[in-house]
Short mmCIF file of C-alpha atoms in Angstrom, two decimals:
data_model
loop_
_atom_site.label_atom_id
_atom_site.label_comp_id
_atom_site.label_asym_id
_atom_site.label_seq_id
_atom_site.Cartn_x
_atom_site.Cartn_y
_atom_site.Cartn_z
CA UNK E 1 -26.79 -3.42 4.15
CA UNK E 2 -26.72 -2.21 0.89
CA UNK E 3 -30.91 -0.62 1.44
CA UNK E 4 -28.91 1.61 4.24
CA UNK E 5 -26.42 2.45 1.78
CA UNK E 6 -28.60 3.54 -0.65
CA UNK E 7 -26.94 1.17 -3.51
CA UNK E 8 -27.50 2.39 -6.98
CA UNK E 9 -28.38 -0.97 -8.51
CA UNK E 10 -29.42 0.36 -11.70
CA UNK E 11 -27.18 3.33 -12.05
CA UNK E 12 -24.03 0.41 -12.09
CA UNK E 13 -25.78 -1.59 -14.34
CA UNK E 14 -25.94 1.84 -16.55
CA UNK E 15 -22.32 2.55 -16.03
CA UNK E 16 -20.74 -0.66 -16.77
CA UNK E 17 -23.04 -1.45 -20.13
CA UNK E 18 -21.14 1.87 -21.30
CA UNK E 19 -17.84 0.63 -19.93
CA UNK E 20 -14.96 -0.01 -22.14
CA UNK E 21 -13.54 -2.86 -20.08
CA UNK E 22 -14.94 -4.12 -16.23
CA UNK E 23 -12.56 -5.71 -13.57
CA UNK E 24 -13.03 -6.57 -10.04
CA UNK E 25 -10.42 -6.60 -7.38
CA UNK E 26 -11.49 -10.11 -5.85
CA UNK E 27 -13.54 -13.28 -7.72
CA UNK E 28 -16.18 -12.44 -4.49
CA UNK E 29 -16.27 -9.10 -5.55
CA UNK E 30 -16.94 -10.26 -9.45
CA UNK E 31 -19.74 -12.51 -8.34
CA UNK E 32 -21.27 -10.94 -5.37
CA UNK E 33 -21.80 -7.65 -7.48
CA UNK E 34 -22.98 -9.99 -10.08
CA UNK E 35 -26.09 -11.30 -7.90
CA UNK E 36 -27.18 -7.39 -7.98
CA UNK E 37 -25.89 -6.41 -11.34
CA UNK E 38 -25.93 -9.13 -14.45
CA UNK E 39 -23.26 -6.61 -16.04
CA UNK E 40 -20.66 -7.30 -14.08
CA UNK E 41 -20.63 -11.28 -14.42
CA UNK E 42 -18.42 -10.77 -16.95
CA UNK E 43 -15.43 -8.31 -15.40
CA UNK E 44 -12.12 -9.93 -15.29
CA UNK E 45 -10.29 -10.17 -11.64
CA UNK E 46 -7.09 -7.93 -11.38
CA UNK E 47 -5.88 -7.94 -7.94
CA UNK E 48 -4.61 -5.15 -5.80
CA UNK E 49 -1.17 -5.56 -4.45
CA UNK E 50 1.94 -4.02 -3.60
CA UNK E 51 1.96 -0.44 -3.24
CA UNK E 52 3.32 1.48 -6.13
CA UNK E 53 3.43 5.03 -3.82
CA UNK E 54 6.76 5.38 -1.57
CA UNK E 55 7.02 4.77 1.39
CA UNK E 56 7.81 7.01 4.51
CA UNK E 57 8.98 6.49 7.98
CA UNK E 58 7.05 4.29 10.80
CA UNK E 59 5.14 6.31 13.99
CA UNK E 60 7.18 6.68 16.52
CA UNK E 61 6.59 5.78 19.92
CA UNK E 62 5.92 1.81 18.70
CA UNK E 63 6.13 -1.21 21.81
CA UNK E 64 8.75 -3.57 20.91
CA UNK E 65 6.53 -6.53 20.12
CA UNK E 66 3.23 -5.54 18.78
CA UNK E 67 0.41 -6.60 16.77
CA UNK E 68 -0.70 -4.82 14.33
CA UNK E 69 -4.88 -3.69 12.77
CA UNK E 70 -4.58 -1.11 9.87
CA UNK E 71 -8.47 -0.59 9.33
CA UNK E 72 -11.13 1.89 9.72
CA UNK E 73 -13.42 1.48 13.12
CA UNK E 74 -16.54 0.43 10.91
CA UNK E 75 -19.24 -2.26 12.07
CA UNK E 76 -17.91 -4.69 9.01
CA UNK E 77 -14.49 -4.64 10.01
CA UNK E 78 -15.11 -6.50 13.37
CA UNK E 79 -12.85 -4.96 15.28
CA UNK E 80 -15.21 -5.48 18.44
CA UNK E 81 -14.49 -9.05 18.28
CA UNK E 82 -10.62 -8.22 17.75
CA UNK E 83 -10.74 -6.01 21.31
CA UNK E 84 -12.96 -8.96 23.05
CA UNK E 85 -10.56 -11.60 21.60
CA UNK E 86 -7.85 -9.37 23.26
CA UNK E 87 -9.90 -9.79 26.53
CA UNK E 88 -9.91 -13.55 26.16
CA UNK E 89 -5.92 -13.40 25.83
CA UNK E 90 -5.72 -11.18 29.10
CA UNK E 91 -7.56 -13.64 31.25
CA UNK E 92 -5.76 -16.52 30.19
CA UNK E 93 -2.46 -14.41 31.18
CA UNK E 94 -1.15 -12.98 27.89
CA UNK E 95 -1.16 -9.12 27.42
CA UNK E 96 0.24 -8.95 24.24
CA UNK E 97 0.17 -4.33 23.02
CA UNK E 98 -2.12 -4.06 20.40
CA UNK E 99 -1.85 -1.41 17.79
CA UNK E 100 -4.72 0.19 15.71
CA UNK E 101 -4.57 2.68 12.91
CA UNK E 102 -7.45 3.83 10.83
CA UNK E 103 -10.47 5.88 10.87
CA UNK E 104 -13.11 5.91 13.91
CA UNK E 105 -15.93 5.49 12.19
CA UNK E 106 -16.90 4.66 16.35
CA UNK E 107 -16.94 7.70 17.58
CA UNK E 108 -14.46 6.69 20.34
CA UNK E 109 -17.02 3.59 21.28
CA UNK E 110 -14.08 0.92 20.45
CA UNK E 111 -11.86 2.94 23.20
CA UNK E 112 -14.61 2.63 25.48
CA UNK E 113 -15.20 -1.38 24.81
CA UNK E 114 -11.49 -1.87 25.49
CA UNK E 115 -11.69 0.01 28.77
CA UNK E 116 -14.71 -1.72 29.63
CA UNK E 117 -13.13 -5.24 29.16
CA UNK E 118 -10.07 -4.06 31.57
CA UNK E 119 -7.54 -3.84 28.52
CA UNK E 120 -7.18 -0.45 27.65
CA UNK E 121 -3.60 -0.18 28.89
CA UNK E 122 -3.00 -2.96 26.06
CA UNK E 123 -4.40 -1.21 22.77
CA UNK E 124 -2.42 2.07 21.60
CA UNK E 125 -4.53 4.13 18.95
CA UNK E 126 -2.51 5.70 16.40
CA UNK E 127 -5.24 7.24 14.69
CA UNK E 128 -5.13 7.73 11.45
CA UNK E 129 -1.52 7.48 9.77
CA UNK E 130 -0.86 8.34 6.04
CA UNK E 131 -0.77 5.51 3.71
CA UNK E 132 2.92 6.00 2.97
CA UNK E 133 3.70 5.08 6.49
CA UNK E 134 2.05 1.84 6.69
CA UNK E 135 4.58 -0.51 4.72
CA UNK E 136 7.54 0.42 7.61
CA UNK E 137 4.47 0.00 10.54
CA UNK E 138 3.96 -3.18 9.05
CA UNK E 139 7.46 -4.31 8.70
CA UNK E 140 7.62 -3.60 12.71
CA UNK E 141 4.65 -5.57 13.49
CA UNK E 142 4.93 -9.31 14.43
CA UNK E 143 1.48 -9.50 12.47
CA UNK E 144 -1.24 -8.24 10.88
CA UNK E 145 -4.41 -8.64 12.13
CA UNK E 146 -7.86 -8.34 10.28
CA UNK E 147 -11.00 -9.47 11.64
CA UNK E 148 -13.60 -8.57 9.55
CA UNK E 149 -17.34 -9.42 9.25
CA UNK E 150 -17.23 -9.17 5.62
CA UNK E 151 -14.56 -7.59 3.34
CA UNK E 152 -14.69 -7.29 -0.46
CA UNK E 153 -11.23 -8.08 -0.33
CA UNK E 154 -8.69 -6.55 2.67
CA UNK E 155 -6.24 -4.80 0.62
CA UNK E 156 -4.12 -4.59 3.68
CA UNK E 157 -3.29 -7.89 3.45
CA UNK E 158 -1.83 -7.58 0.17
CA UNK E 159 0.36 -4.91 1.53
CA UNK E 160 1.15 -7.09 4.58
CA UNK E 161 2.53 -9.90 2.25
CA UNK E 162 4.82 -7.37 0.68
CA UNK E 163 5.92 -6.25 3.74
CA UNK E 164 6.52 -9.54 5.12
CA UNK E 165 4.54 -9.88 7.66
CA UNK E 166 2.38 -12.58 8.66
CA UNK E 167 -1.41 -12.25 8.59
CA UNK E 168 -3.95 -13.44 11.04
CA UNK E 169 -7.56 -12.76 9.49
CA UNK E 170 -11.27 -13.81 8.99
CA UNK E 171 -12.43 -16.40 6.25
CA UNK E 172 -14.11 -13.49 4.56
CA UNK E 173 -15.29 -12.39 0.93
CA UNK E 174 -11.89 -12.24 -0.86
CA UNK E 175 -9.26 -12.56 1.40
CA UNK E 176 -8.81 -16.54 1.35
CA UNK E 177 -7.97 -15.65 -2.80
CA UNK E 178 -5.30 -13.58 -1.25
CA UNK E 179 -3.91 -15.80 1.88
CA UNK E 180 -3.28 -19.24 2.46
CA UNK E 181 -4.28 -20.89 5.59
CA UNK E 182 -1.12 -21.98 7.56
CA UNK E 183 1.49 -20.62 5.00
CA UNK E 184 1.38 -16.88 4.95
CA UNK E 185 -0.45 -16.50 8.48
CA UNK E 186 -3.71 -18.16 9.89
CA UNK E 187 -7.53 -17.87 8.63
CA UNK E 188 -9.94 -17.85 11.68
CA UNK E 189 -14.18 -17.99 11.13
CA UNK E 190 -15.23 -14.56 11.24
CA UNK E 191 -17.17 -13.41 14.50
CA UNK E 192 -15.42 -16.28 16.50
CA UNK E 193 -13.53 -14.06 19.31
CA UNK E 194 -12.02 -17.45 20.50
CA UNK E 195 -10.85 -19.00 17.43
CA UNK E 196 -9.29 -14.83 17.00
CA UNK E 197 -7.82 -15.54 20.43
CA UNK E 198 -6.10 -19.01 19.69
CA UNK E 199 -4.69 -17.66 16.44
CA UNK E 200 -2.88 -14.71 17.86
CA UNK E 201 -1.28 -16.44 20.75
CA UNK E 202 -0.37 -19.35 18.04
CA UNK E 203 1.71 -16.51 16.54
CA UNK E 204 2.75 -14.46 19.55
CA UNK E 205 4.21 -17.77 20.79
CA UNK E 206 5.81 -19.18 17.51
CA UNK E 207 8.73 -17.79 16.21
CA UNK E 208 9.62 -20.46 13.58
CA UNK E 209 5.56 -20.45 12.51
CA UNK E 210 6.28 -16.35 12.20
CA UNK E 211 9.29 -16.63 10.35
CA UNK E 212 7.83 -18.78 7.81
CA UNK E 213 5.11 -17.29 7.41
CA UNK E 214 6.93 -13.92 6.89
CA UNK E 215 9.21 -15.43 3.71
CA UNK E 216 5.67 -17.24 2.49
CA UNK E 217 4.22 -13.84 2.53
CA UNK E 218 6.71 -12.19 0.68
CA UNK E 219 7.16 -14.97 -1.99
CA UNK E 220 3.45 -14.59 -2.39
CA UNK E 221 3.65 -10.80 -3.21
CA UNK E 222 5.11 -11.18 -6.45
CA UNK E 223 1.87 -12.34 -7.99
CA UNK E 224 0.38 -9.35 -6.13
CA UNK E 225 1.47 -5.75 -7.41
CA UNK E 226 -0.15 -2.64 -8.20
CA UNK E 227 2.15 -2.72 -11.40
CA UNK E 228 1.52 -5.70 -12.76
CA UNK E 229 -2.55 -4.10 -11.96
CA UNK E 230 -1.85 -0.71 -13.63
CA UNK E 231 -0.12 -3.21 -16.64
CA UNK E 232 -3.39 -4.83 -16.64
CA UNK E 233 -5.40 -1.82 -17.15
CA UNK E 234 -3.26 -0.26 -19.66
CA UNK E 235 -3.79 -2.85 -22.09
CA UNK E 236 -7.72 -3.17 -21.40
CA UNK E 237 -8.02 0.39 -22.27
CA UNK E 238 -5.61 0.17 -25.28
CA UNK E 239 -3.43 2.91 -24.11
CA UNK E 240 -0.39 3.97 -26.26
CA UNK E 241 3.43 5.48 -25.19
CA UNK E 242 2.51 8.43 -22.82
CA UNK E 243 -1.21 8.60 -22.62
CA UNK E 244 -2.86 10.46 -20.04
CA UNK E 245 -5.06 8.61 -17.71
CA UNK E 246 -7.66 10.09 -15.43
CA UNK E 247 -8.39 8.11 -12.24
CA UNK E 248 -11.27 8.48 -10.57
CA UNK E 249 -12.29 6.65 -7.01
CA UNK E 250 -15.89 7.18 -6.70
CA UNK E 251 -15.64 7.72 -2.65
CA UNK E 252 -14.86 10.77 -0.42
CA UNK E 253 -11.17 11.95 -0.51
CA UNK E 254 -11.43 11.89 3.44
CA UNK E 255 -11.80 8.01 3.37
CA UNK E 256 -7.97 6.83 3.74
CA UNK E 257 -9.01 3.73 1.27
CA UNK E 258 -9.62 6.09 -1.42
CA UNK E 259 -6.69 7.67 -0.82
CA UNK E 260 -4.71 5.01 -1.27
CA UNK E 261 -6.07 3.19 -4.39
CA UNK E 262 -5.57 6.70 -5.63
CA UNK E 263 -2.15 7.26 -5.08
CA UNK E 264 -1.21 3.48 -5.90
CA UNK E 265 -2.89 3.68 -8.89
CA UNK E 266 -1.83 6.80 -10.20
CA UNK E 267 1.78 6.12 -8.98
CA UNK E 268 1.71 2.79 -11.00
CA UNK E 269 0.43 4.03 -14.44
CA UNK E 270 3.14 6.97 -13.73
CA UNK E 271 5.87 4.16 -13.24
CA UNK E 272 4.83 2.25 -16.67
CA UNK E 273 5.32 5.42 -18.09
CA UNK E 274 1.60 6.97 -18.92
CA UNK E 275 0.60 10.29 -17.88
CA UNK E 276 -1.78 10.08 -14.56
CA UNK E 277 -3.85 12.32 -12.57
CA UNK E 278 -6.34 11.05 -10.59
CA UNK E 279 -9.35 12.59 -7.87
CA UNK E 280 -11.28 10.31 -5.25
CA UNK E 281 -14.44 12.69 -5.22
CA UNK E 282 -17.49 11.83 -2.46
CA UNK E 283 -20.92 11.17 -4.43
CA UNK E 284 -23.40 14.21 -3.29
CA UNK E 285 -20.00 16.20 -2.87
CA UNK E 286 -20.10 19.65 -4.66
CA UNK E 287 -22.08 19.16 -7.92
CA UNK E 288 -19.19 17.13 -11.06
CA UNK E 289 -17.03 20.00 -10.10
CA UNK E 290 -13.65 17.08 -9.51
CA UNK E 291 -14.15 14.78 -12.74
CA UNK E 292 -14.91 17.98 -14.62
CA UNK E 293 -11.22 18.89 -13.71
CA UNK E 294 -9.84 15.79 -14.89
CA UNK E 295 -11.93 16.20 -18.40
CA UNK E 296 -9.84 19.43 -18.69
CA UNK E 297 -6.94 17.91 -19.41
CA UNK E 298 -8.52 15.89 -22.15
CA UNK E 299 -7.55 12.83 -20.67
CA UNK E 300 -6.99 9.51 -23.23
CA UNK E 301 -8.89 7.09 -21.05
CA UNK E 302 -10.83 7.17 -17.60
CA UNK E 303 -10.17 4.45 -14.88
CA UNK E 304 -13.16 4.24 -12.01
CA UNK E 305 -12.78 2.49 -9.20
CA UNK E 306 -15.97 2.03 -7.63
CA UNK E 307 -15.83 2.16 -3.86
CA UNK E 308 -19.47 3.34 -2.90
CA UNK E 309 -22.17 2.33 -4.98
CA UNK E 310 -24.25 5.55 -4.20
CA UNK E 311 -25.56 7.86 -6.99
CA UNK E 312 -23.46 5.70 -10.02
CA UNK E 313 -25.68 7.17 -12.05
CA UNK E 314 -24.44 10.76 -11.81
CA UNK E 315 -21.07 8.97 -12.81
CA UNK E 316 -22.65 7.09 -15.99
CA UNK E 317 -24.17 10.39 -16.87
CA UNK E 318 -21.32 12.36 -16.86
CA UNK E 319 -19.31 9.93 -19.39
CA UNK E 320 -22.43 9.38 -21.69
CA UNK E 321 -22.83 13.13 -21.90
CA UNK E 322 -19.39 13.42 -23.34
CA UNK E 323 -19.38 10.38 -25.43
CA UNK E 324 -16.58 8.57 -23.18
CA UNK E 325 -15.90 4.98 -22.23
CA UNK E 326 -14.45 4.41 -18.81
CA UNK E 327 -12.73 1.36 -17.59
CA UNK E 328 -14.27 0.62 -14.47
CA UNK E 329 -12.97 -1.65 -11.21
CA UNK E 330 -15.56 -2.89 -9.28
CA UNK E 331 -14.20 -2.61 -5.48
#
């Protein structure tokens, strides 16, 4: 995986021995970067959490009972298995609507699968939907579903917990840091369409189990916010009353992800009172052209949050050219 991705092992290593300060959003993402980059044994975990950017209405046009996947249509994100666990649900008798919102990084292929298996009439597509509507989406949904193959650490599921809502997902990379087994929803193997299945109609059937689950998930939030993050980060970088920040997120401003660890993070240092602007800029975009708009404004300190680890070293060029020291969030 990361040879087809191209990963820029030693242009990280480059950027974080010139870092000011190195977190990680998960203890798997901390050591798994670790096996690849000795730097980053060292970064200290600050979660993700609640969303610091307000929130806007729901879709319309919502079932009454639904579940609920908020991720991108990407091979990792195993939402193949999700659609054949549906399958699995339908021939034991349960159509239960299924609702997806992301990116379709499938081409239309997971349509296709679902219509193949007989239960496209179940699964209503949203498409993509702005990151300020997902909190109220989520507080409609009887769950939150997330079966990924791997996952550095599902950031949905913090906002789920917030929101909450129960959450049914894999035992994957970060995400059994963030949810407990049995108290704020269930953990299921990953690529086990069955156990998926069970799970879901566990839920779908349990009212008491989601009801519980729903207050565990909210009590659970409060350790989780993108303040008490942004709080973090503030006093790693040593910022003073009113600073200005410059937040970069080293993936394409198309890629909803980015879009919203911008816009949390730049809402959150806004909210604590520091001066934020922030760019999520593709790597092989158009030449430096975004971060050298952010150096214009002669920002106080740099927060990266690396989401691709494709040409770092253009990025650990640009801030050993100008003498800087970023703090950088390994993602």
């Amino acid at each position: 995986e990361r040879s087809a991705l191209r990963w820029d092992r030693s242009g990280t290593q480059r950027l974080l021995r010139s870092a000011l300060a190195v977190t990680a959003n998960s203890r798997f993402a901390r050591d798994d970067n670790a096996k690849w980059v000795p730097a980053a044994r060292g970064a200290r975990v600050v979660y993700f959490g609640a969303p610091a950017a307000r929130p806007a209405a729901a879709p319309g046009r919502l079932p009454r009972r639904f579940f609920l996947c908020a991720s991108r249509r990407a091979e990792y994100k195993g939402l193949d298995i999700l659609v054949f666990a549906w399958s699995i649900l339908a021939a034991q008798g349960l159509e239960v609507p299924l609702v997806l919102c992301g990116q379709d990084h499938s081409r239309g292929g997971l349509a296709r699968f679902a219509r193949r298996l007989g239960i496209g009439h179940l699964v209503l597509d949203l498409g993509r939907v702005p990151h300020a509507r997902l909190q109220p989406l989520l507080k409609r949904a009887e769950a939150l579903l997330l079966p990924s193959r791997r996952d550095s650490l599902g950031g949905v599921v913090l906002e789920a917990l917030a929101a909450g809502t129960p959450v049914v997902a894999s035992r994957v990379g970060g995400v059994p840091e963030l949810l407990r087994d049995g108290r704020e929803g269930l953990l299921v193997p990953p690529k086990d369409p069955l156990a998926l299945a069970g799970a879901v109609r566990r839920i779908w059937e349990d009212r008491g189990l989601r009801r519980r689950a729903g207050k565990a998930a909210l009590r659970r939030s409060r350790r989780f916010t993108w303040l008490r993050a942004c709080a973090s980060y503030a006093r790693l970088a040593g910022l003073r009353p009113e600073a200005r920040v410059a937040v970069v997120v080293w993936e394409s401003g198309r890629d909803q992800t980015a879009k919203a660890l911008r816009l949390n993070a730049v809402a959150g240092l806004r909210m604590l009172g520091y001066r934020a602007q922030g760019r999520a800029w593709a790597p092989g975009g158009p030449g430096r052209a975004p971060l050298k708009a952010l150096a214009s404004g002669k920002p106080d300190a740099w927060v990266v949050f690396l989401l691709r680890y494709r040409r770092v070293a253009v990025l650990a060029r640009f801030f050993e050219e100008r003498g800087l020291r970023p703090l950088v969030n390994l993602c």
